[in-house]
Coordinates of C-alpha atoms in Angstrom, one line a residue:
M838 CA -0.2 -0.1 -0.2
P839 CA 1.1 3.8 -0.9
H840 CA 2.7 5.6 2.6
V841 CA 1.3 9.0 3.3
A842 CA 3.2 10.8 5.2
E843 CA 2.7 13.0 8.4
R844 CA 4.9 15.5 8.9
V845 CA 7.6 17.0 6.5
P846 CA 10.6 14.8 8.7
D847 CA 8.6 11.8 7.7
L848 CA 8.4 13.0 3.9
I849 CA 12.0 13.9 3.8
S850 CA 13.2 10.5 5.2
R851 CA 10.8 8.6 2.3
L852 CA 12.7 10.0 -0.6
G853 CA 16.0 7.5 1.0
G854 CA 18.5 7.6 -1.6
A855 CA 16.5 8.1 -4.4
A856 CA 16.6 12.4 -3.7
H857 CA 17.6 14.9 -1.6
V858 CA 16.8 18.7 -1.2
A859 CA 20.1 20.8 -1.7
G860 CA 19.3 24.5 -1.3
D861 CA 16.2 25.1 -3.2
R862 CA 16.9 22.5 -5.5
L863 CA 15.4 19.0 -5.9
V864 CA 18.4 16.4 -6.1
I865 CA 17.2 13.1 -8.2
D866 CA 20.5 10.7 -7.4
D867 CA 18.6 7.5 -8.6
E868 CA 15.7 8.0 -11.1
K869 CA 14.7 4.2 -11.3
A870 CA 13.9 4.3 -7.7
F871 CA 12.2 8.2 -7.6
R872 CA 9.9 6.8 -10.3
G873 CA 9.0 4.0 -8.5
D874 CA 7.0 3.6 -4.9
I875 CA 8.7 6.9 -4.0
I876 CA 7.0 9.0 -6.7
R877 CA 3.6 7.3 -5.3
D878 CA 4.2 7.9 -2.2
L879 CA 4.5 11.7 -2.8
A880 CA 1.4 11.7 -5.0
W881 CA -0.6 10.3 -2.0
T882 CA 0.9 12.3 0.2
A883 CA 0.1 15.2 -1.6
T884 CA -3.2 14.3 -1.7
F885 CA -4.2 12.4 1.4
A886 CA -2.4 13.8 4.3
T887 CA -4.1 16.7 6.7
D888 CA -1.0 18.8 7.5
E889 CA -0.9 21.6 5.5
P890 CA 3.1 21.7 5.3
T891 CA 3.6 17.9 4.4
V892 CA 1.0 18.7 1.4
A893 CA 2.6 21.6 0.6
S894 CA 6.1 20.5 0.9
A895 CA 4.7 17.3 -1.4
Q896 CA 3.7 19.3 -4.0
W897 CA 6.8 21.1 -4.2
L898 CA 8.7 18.1 -4.5
V899 CA 6.6 16.8 -7.4
R900 CA 6.5 19.7 -9.3
E901 CA 10.3 20.2 -9.0
A902 CA 10.6 16.3 -9.8
A903 CA 8.8 17.3 -12.9
R904 CA 10.9 20.0 -14.4
E905 CA 14.2 17.8 -13.3
L906 CA 13.0 14.6 -15.2
G907 CA 11.6 16.4 -17.9
A908 CA 7.9 16.3 -17.8
L909 CA 7.1 20.0 -18.1
S910 CA 3.7 21.5 -18.0
A911 CA 3.6 23.0 -21.6
S912 CA 1.1 25.1 -23.4
I913 CA -0.7 23.7 -27.0
H914 CA -1.2 27.0 -28.0
E915 CA 2.3 27.1 -30.5
L916 CA 1.3 23.6 -32.7
Y917 CA -2.4 25.1 -32.8
M918 CA -1.6 28.2 -34.3
A919 CA 0.5 25.7 -36.9
R920 CA -2.4 23.9 -37.4
A921 CA -4.4 26.9 -38.0
R922 CA -1.3 28.0 -40.5
G923 CA -2.1 24.8 -42.0
E924 CA 1.5 23.5 -41.7
V925 CA -0.2 20.2 -39.4
H926 CA -3.3 18.2 -40.0
G927 CA -5.0 15.1 -40.1
F928 CA -5.4 14.4 -36.1
T929 CA -7.8 15.3 -33.3
V930 CA -6.1 16.0 -30.1
P931 CA -7.8 14.3 -27.1
A932 CA -8.2 15.9 -24.2
I933 CA -9.1 13.7 -21.4
N934 CA -10.6 14.4 -18.3
L935 CA -9.2 13.0 -14.9
R936 CA -12.5 13.0 -12.1
A937 CA -11.2 9.5 -10.4
Q938 CA -7.7 7.5 -9.4
T939 CA -6.0 10.6 -11.1
F940 CA -2.7 9.6 -10.3
D941 CA -2.9 6.2 -11.8
M942 CA -4.8 7.6 -14.7
A943 CA -2.3 10.2 -15.4
R944 CA -0.2 7.3 -15.4
T945 CA -1.6 5.1 -17.8
I946 CA -2.6 7.7 -20.0
Y947 CA 1.3 8.8 -20.5
E948 CA 2.5 5.1 -20.7
T949 CA 0.0 4.6 -23.5
A950 CA 1.5 7.6 -25.2
E951 CA 5.2 6.5 -24.7
A952 CA 4.3 3.3 -26.1
S953 CA 2.8 4.8 -29.5
D954 CA 4.7 7.9 -30.3
V955 CA 2.2 9.9 -28.6
G956 CA 2.6 13.9 -28.0
A957 CA -0.6 15.5 -28.7
V958 CA -2.7 14.6 -25.9
I959 CA -4.1 16.8 -23.4
V960 CA -5.0 16.2 -19.5
E961 CA -7.9 18.3 -18.1
I962 CA -10.5 18.8 -15.7
A963 CA -13.7 21.1 -15.6
R964 CA -14.5 23.5 -13.3
S965 CA -17.5 21.5 -11.9
E966 CA -15.4 18.6 -11.8
Q967 CA -12.8 20.0 -9.5
T968 CA -15.8 20.6 -7.2
Y969 CA -17.2 17.2 -7.1
T970 CA -14.0 15.0 -7.3
Y971 CA -12.2 17.4 -4.6
Q972 CA -9.5 18.4 -6.8
R973 CA -8.2 22.1 -7.1
P974 CA -5.8 23.1 -9.4
I975 CA -2.8 22.8 -7.5
D976 CA -4.3 18.9 -5.9
F977 CA -5.1 17.8 -10.0
A978 CA -1.9 19.5 -11.2
T979 CA 0.1 17.5 -8.9
A980 CA -1.5 14.3 -9.5
V981 CA -1.1 14.5 -13.4
L982 CA 2.9 15.5 -13.3
A983 CA 3.1 12.5 -10.4
G984 CA 0.9 10.2 -13.2
A985 CA 3.5 11.1 -15.9
I986 CA 7.0 11.0 -13.6
A987 CA 5.9 7.1 -12.8
A988 CA 5.3 6.5 -16.4
G989 CA 8.8 7.5 -17.4
W990 CA 7.4 10.3 -19.5
R991 CA 9.3 13.4 -20.4
G992 CA 8.2 16.0 -23.2
P993 CA 5.6 18.6 -22.7
V994 CA 2.4 17.8 -20.2
F995 CA -0.5 19.7 -21.4
L996 CA -3.0 20.7 -18.2
Q997 CA -5.9 22.0 -19.0
G998 CA -9.0 23.8 -17.5
D999 CA -11.9 22.5 -19.0
H1000 CA -15.2 24.5 -18.7
Y1001 CA -14.1 27.6 -16.6
Q1002 CA -17.7 28.1 -17.1
F1003 CA -20.9 30.9 -16.4
N1004 CA -23.6 30.7 -14.5
M1005 CA -26.6 32.1 -16.6
K1006 CA -29.0 32.2 -13.1
K1007 CA -26.0 33.8 -10.8
Y1008 CA -24.6 35.8 -13.8
Q1009 CA -28.3 37.7 -13.8
A1010 CA -28.3 38.3 -10.6
D1011 CA -24.7 39.7 -9.9
P1012 CA -22.4 39.5 -13.3
E1013 CA -20.0 40.9 -11.6
A1014 CA -19.7 38.5 -8.8
M1015 CA -20.0 35.9 -11.3
T1016 CA -17.5 37.1 -13.5
E1017 CA -14.6 37.5 -10.8
E1018 CA -15.3 33.4 -9.8
I1019 CA -14.2 32.8 -13.5
R1020 CA -11.5 35.4 -13.0
R1021 CA -10.2 33.9 -9.7
A1022 CA -10.7 30.0 -11.4
C1023 CA -8.4 31.5 -13.7
R1024 CA -5.5 33.1 -11.2
L1025 CA -5.5 29.7 -9.4
A1026 CA -5.4 27.2 -12.8
I1027 CA -2.0 29.7 -14.1
D1028 CA -0.7 29.7 -10.2
A1029 CA -1.1 25.9 -10.5
G1030 CA 0.8 25.3 -13.6
Y1031 CA -2.3 25.2 -15.6
R1032 CA -1.3 26.9 -19.6
N1033 CA -4.3 25.8 -21.3
I1034 CA -7.7 27.0 -20.1
D1035 CA -11.2 26.8 -21.7
I1036 CA -13.5 29.6 -20.9
D1037 CA -16.7 28.7 -21.6
S1038 CA -19.2 31.9 -21.6
S1039 CA -21.9 30.2 -24.2
T1040 CA -24.1 30.0 -20.8
L1041 CA -24.6 33.4 -21.3
V1042 CA -25.7 33.5 -25.2
D1043 CA -29.9 33.9 -25.7
L1044 CA -31.1 32.9 -29.0
A1045 CA -34.0 34.5 -28.2
L1046 CA -32.3 38.1 -28.9
P1047 CA -32.8 39.7 -32.7
T1048 CA -29.3 39.7 -34.2
R1049 CA -26.4 37.5 -34.3
D1050 CA -24.3 39.4 -32.5
V1051 CA -27.1 40.9 -29.4
Q1052 CA -27.1 37.1 -29.1
Q1053 CA -23.3 36.6 -28.8
H1054 CA -22.6 40.1 -27.0
E1055 CA -22.2 38.7 -24.0
N1056 CA -20.4 35.3 -24.7
Y1057 CA -17.5 37.5 -26.2
V1058 CA -17.6 40.2 -24.1
R1059 CA -16.6 37.8 -20.9
A1060 CA -14.3 35.8 -23.5
A1061 CA -12.5 38.6 -24.3
E1062 CA -12.1 39.9 -21.0
L1063 CA -11.1 36.7 -19.5
T1064 CA -8.4 36.3 -21.8
A1065 CA -6.8 39.7 -21.4
L1066 CA -6.8 38.9 -17.9
I1067 CA -4.7 35.5 -18.2
R1068 CA -2.8 37.4 -21.0
S1069 CA -1.7 39.8 -18.2
L1070 CA -1.1 36.9 -16.1
E1071 CA 1.7 35.2 -18.2
T1072 CA 5.1 35.8 -16.6
D1073 CA 7.1 32.9 -18.0
G1074 CA 7.4 34.0 -21.7
V1075 CA 5.1 31.1 -22.4
T1076 CA 1.2 32.0 -24.4
V1077 CA -1.6 30.6 -22.4
S1078 CA -3.7 28.3 -24.9
V1079 CA -7.2 30.2 -23.9
G1080 CA -10.1 27.9 -25.8
G1081 CA -13.5 29.9 -26.4
E1082 CA -17.0 28.4 -27.2
I1083 CA -20.4 29.3 -29.3
G1084 CA -23.1 26.6 -28.1
E1085 CA -23.5 25.2 -25.1
V1086 CA -23.7 21.8 -24.7
G1087 CA -26.8 19.3 -25.2
K1088 CA -28.2 23.1 -26.5
E1089 CA -29.1 23.8 -30.6
N1090 CA -26.9 23.1 -32.8
S1091 CA -24.4 25.5 -33.9
N1092 CA -24.0 27.7 -37.3
E1093 CA -21.9 29.7 -39.2
E1094 CA -23.8 33.1 -38.7
E1095 CA -23.1 32.5 -34.4
L1096 CA -19.7 32.0 -35.1
V1097 CA -18.4 34.6 -37.0
A1098 CA -20.5 36.9 -34.9
Y1099 CA -19.1 35.6 -31.9
L1100 CA -15.3 35.8 -33.3
E1101 CA -15.8 39.5 -34.8
G1102 CA -17.3 41.0 -31.8
Y1103 CA -14.2 39.2 -29.9
R1104 CA -12.0 40.1 -32.1
R1105 CA -13.1 43.5 -31.3
E1106 CA -13.5 43.7 -27.5
L1107 CA -9.8 41.8 -26.9
E1108 CA -8.5 44.9 -29.3
G1109 CA -10.2 47.0 -27.4
R1110 CA -9.2 46.2 -24.0
A1111 CA -5.3 44.4 -24.8
P1112 CA -4.3 46.4 -28.5
G1113 CA -2.1 43.4 -29.7
A1114 CA -2.9 40.5 -27.6
V1115 CA -3.1 37.1 -29.0
G1116 CA -6.2 35.8 -29.2
I1117 CA -8.4 31.8 -28.9
S1118 CA -6.7 29.3 -30.2
K1119 CA -9.7 27.5 -30.6
V1120 CA -13.7 27.4 -30.3
S1121 CA -16.2 25.0 -29.2
V1122 CA -19.3 24.2 -30.8
Q1123 CA -22.4 22.1 -30.3
T1124 CA -22.9 19.5 -32.5
G1125 CA -25.7 16.8 -31.2
T1126 CA -24.1 15.9 -28.1
S1127 CA -24.9 16.1 -24.7
H1128 CA -22.1 16.1 -21.0
G1129 CA -22.1 12.8 -20.0
G1130 CA -24.8 11.5 -22.8
V1131 CA -28.5 10.6 -22.1
P1132 CA -29.4 7.5 -19.9
L1133 CA -32.3 5.7 -21.1
P1134 CA -34.5 3.8 -18.0
D1135 CA -32.0 1.1 -17.9
G1136 CA -29.1 3.1 -17.1
S1137 CA -27.8 2.3 -21.2
V1138 CA -26.5 5.6 -23.2
A1139 CA -29.2 6.7 -25.7
E1140 CA -27.9 6.5 -29.5
V1141 CA -26.5 10.3 -30.5
K1142 CA -27.3 12.0 -33.6
L1143 CA -23.9 13.8 -34.4
D1144 CA -23.4 16.4 -37.6
F1145 CA -19.8 16.2 -38.7
E1146 CA -21.0 18.6 -41.2
V1147 CA -20.8 21.3 -38.7
L1148 CA -17.6 20.3 -37.4
R1149 CA -16.2 20.7 -40.8
R1150 CA -17.7 24.0 -42.0
L1151 CA -17.1 25.7 -38.4
G1152 CA -13.8 24.5 -38.2
E1153 CA -13.2 25.7 -41.3
V1154 CA -14.5 29.2 -40.6
A1155 CA -12.3 29.1 -37.8
R1156 CA -9.3 28.6 -39.2
T1157 CA -9.7 31.3 -41.4
Y1158 CA -9.7 33.5 -38.3
G1159 CA -6.3 32.0 -37.3
L1160 CA -7.4 29.1 -35.0
A1161 CA -6.7 25.5 -34.8
G1162 CA -10.8 24.7 -35.4
A1163 CA -13.7 23.3 -33.8
V1164 CA -13.6 21.3 -30.5
Q1165 CA -16.2 18.6 -30.0
H1166 CA -17.4 18.2 -26.4
G1167 CA -19.3 15.3 -25.1
A1168 CA -18.0 12.6 -26.7
S1169 CA -16.5 9.8 -24.5
T1170 CA -20.3 8.1 -24.6
L1171 CA -20.1 7.8 -28.5
P1172 CA -19.6 4.4 -30.4
D1173 CA -16.0 3.4 -31.0
E1174 CA -17.1 3.4 -35.1
L1175 CA -17.6 7.2 -35.7
F1176 CA -14.3 8.1 -33.8
H1177 CA -12.0 8.1 -36.8
R1178 CA -14.6 10.8 -38.4
F1179 CA -13.3 13.6 -36.4
P1180 CA -10.1 14.1 -37.7
A1181 CA -11.2 13.2 -41.5
V1182 CA -13.6 16.7 -41.0
E1183 CA -10.2 18.0 -39.1
T1184 CA -11.9 18.5 -35.5
A1185 CA -8.9 20.2 -33.7
E1186 CA -9.8 18.4 -30.7
I1187 CA -12.4 16.7 -28.6
H1188 CA -12.9 16.2 -24.9
L1189 CA -14.0 12.8 -23.2
A1190 CA -15.2 12.5 -19.8
T1191 CA -17.9 10.6 -18.5
G1192 CA -16.8 7.3 -20.8
F1193 CA -13.6 7.0 -18.6
Q1194 CA -15.8 7.4 -15.6
N1195 CA -18.2 4.6 -16.6
A1196 CA -15.3 2.2 -17.6
L1197 CA -14.4 2.8 -13.8
F1198 CA -17.5 1.6 -11.9
E1199 CA -19.5 -0.4 -14.6
H1200 CA -15.9 -2.8 -14.7
P1201 CA -16.7 -6.0 -13.8
A1202 CA -14.1 -6.3 -11.1
F1203 CA -15.0 -3.1 -9.4
P1204 CA -16.3 -4.0 -6.1
A1205 CA -19.8 -4.8 -5.9
E1206 CA -19.8 -3.6 -1.9
L1207 CA -18.7 -0.5 -3.0
H1208 CA -21.0 -0.1 -5.7
R1209 CA -23.6 -0.8 -3.1
E1210 CA -22.0 2.3 -1.2
I1211 CA -21.5 5.0 -3.9
E1212 CA -25.5 4.4 -5.0
S1213 CA -26.7 4.5 -1.1
F1214 CA -24.9 7.9 -1.1
C1215 CA -26.3 8.9 -4.4
F1216 CA -29.9 8.8 -2.7
S1217 CA -28.6 10.5 0.5
N1218 CA -27.1 13.0 -0.8
A1219 CA -28.2 14.3 -4.1
I1220 CA -32.1 13.4 -4.3
D1221 CA -32.8 16.6 -5.1
E1222 CA -31.4 16.4 -8.2
R1223 CA -33.8 13.7 -9.1
K1224 CA -36.2 14.2 -12.4
P1225 CA -39.8 12.8 -11.7
D1226 CA -39.6 10.7 -14.8
Q1227 CA -36.3 9.2 -14.2
T1228 CA -36.0 5.5 -13.4
D1229 CA -33.5 4.4 -10.4
E1230 CA -31.1 3.6 -12.6
Q1231 CA -30.6 6.8 -14.5
F1232 CA -30.7 8.8 -11.4
V1233 CA -27.6 6.2 -10.3
Y1234 CA -25.9 7.6 -13.5
T1235 CA -26.2 10.8 -13.8
T1236 CA -25.5 11.6 -10.1
R1237 CA -22.7 8.7 -9.1
K1238 CA -19.7 11.5 -10.7
K1239 CA -20.9 13.4 -6.9
A1240 CA -19.5 9.9 -4.5
I1241 CA -16.3 10.4 -6.6
G1242 CA -14.8 13.0 -3.6
P1243 CA -16.4 11.4 -0.7
F1244 CA -14.9 8.1 -1.9
K1245 CA -11.9 9.2 -3.5
R1246 CA -9.4 7.3 -1.1
Q1247 CA -11.5 4.4 -2.0
L1248 CA -11.5 4.3 -5.4
W1249 CA -7.3 5.3 -5.7
D1250 CA -6.9 2.3 -3.3
L1251 CA -9.1 0.0 -5.1
P1252 CA -7.7 -3.5 -4.6
S1253 CA -8.5 -4.8 -8.4
K1254 CA -7.5 -1.7 -9.9
D1255 CA -4.9 -2.9 -12.1
E1256 CA -7.4 -4.8 -13.8
I1257 CA -9.5 -1.9 -14.6
L1258 CA -7.0 0.2 -15.7
A1259 CA -5.6 -2.1 -18.2
A1260 CA -9.1 -2.0 -20.3
Q1261 CA -8.6 2.0 -19.4
R1262 CA -5.4 1.9 -21.2
R1263 CA -7.0 -0.4 -24.0
K1264 CA -9.7 2.5 -24.9
I1265 CA -6.9 4.9 -24.4
G1266 CA -5.2 3.2 -27.6
F1267 CA -7.5 2.4 -29.4
L1268 CA -8.7 6.2 -29.4
F1269 CA -5.3 7.7 -30.0
T1270 CA -5.1 5.8 -32.6
E1271 CA -8.6 6.3 -34.0
L1272 CA -8.1 10.1 -33.6
G1273 CA -4.6 10.0 -35.6
V1274 CA -1.8 11.4 -33.1
N1275 CA 0.3 7.9 -33.0
G1276 CA 3.9 9.0 -34.3
S1277 CA 2.4 12.9 -32.8
R1278 CA 5.4 13.0 -30.5
E1279 CA 7.8 14.6 -32.9
M1280 CA 5.4 17.2 -34.2
V1281 CA 4.5 18.3 -31.1
D1282 CA 8.3 18.8 -30.3
G1283 CA 9.0 20.4 -33.2
Y1284 CA 6.4 23.6 -32.2
I1285 CA 6.2 23.1 -28.1
R1286 CA 9.2 24.2 -25.9
P1287 CA 8.2 23.8 -22.5
V1288 CA 9.3 26.6 -19.7
G1289 CA 10.1 24.9 -16.4
Q1290 CA 10.9 27.8 -14.0
R1291 CA 12.2 27.0 -10.7
T1292 CA 10.5 28.0 -7.2
P1293 CA 12.0 27.9 -3.6
P1294 CA 10.8 25.4 -1.5
P1295 CA 8.3 25.8 1.2
D1296 CA 9.3 27.1 4.4
G1297 CA 8.1 23.8 6.5
L1298 CA 10.1 22.1 4.0
R1299 CA 13.0 24.1 4.5
E1300 CA 13.2 24.2 7.9
A1301 CA 13.1 20.3 7.9
V1302 CA 16.0 20.1 6.1
S1303 CA 18.2 22.1 7.8
A1304 CA 16.8 20.9 11.2
G1305 CA 18.1 17.5 9.7
A1306 CA 21.2 18.5 8.4
A1307 CA 21.9 20.2 11.7
G1308 CA 20.7 17.2 13.9

């Protein structure tokens, strides 16, 4: 079982002869040992320790180890700009949301990527997912980087804040307060090392208004404002990849007129706020999918009618504005036979979340007793979300994600997780193939130059190291 250090001296001693802290630097003495049980224990300590100085120290050790071992947080912006210029094409970047088992899932992703020479893969978490999975940006970044280290990964790690979304009701009640929530989310993400953020102000679109520009006005104004903020937060010379969105997933399909209205308005607004600032690199559109899929009465997922022509046309329009293209959300529960069609219509990016969650909960090796506990949790804690016509199976399907945070330790410590992760690895490998990113490492390395800034150790770690040396 992984070891969770509860005090900083215990954490330092856990490094053994594999690494040591020298001044403001982490020195890796035995890379193989460090990439084994030690990085796993650091990840568990950062996630489950209760002593804040110990948590902060574990986070710093993981971040510095990632820098020393070449698993650096990076922005995918320059690759997307190359796609906008037509220099690269024919692939769709998978953006995988890690709700549960983040360390092990990240390790699995990067092991699979290494095996197929994949460089174009994003690992992300939505703002709403942060809440119910108990993963602040720093928690998520730490677990992902630790997983990349455990996988032996050397290369860019594209950490992405997904769906930094406005709540329409809260915005109508107090636009400034709602916007400040998203501003704060952006600051926390960048502080944690994210270099990719998707701004979703599409929830502010009102299709009942008379013109496309008026319909999209609040959307593009807030997207431009937040882009300007993000540009002001860039301190390491890296251009954060910012995404926009024109159609809320699960609503009406997007069209060219809406996209043009959004991009024209966004361009004007950004230039007015931050002359010369770099804009968004991609735009999410609605094509007929919904987040998590639509559960049927027996708990299975309904077939989706997805409009690939919308993706093709809107991607072409987006590239005329200097973007990589269109982004597909809500796709992880689609039939396997559809995924090869996304690169065929030059979809820039595809977001994959619930399918991996389902593969965890529905795997035959998932403990039956834990299933029952999670179902009981849903009925006890999320019953107010139940729709009148939902069966028990539909209700559990739509709410079991809310159990991921409360059951986080049990999910990370599953005795049967190796079998489950093997199934996840097969799915990830399949998606890499179908989305055309196998062999993309050289292409990514040609455009992406990660920057690893050294940061000073937290006081608790520095003091413990000094006390150990004095002793």
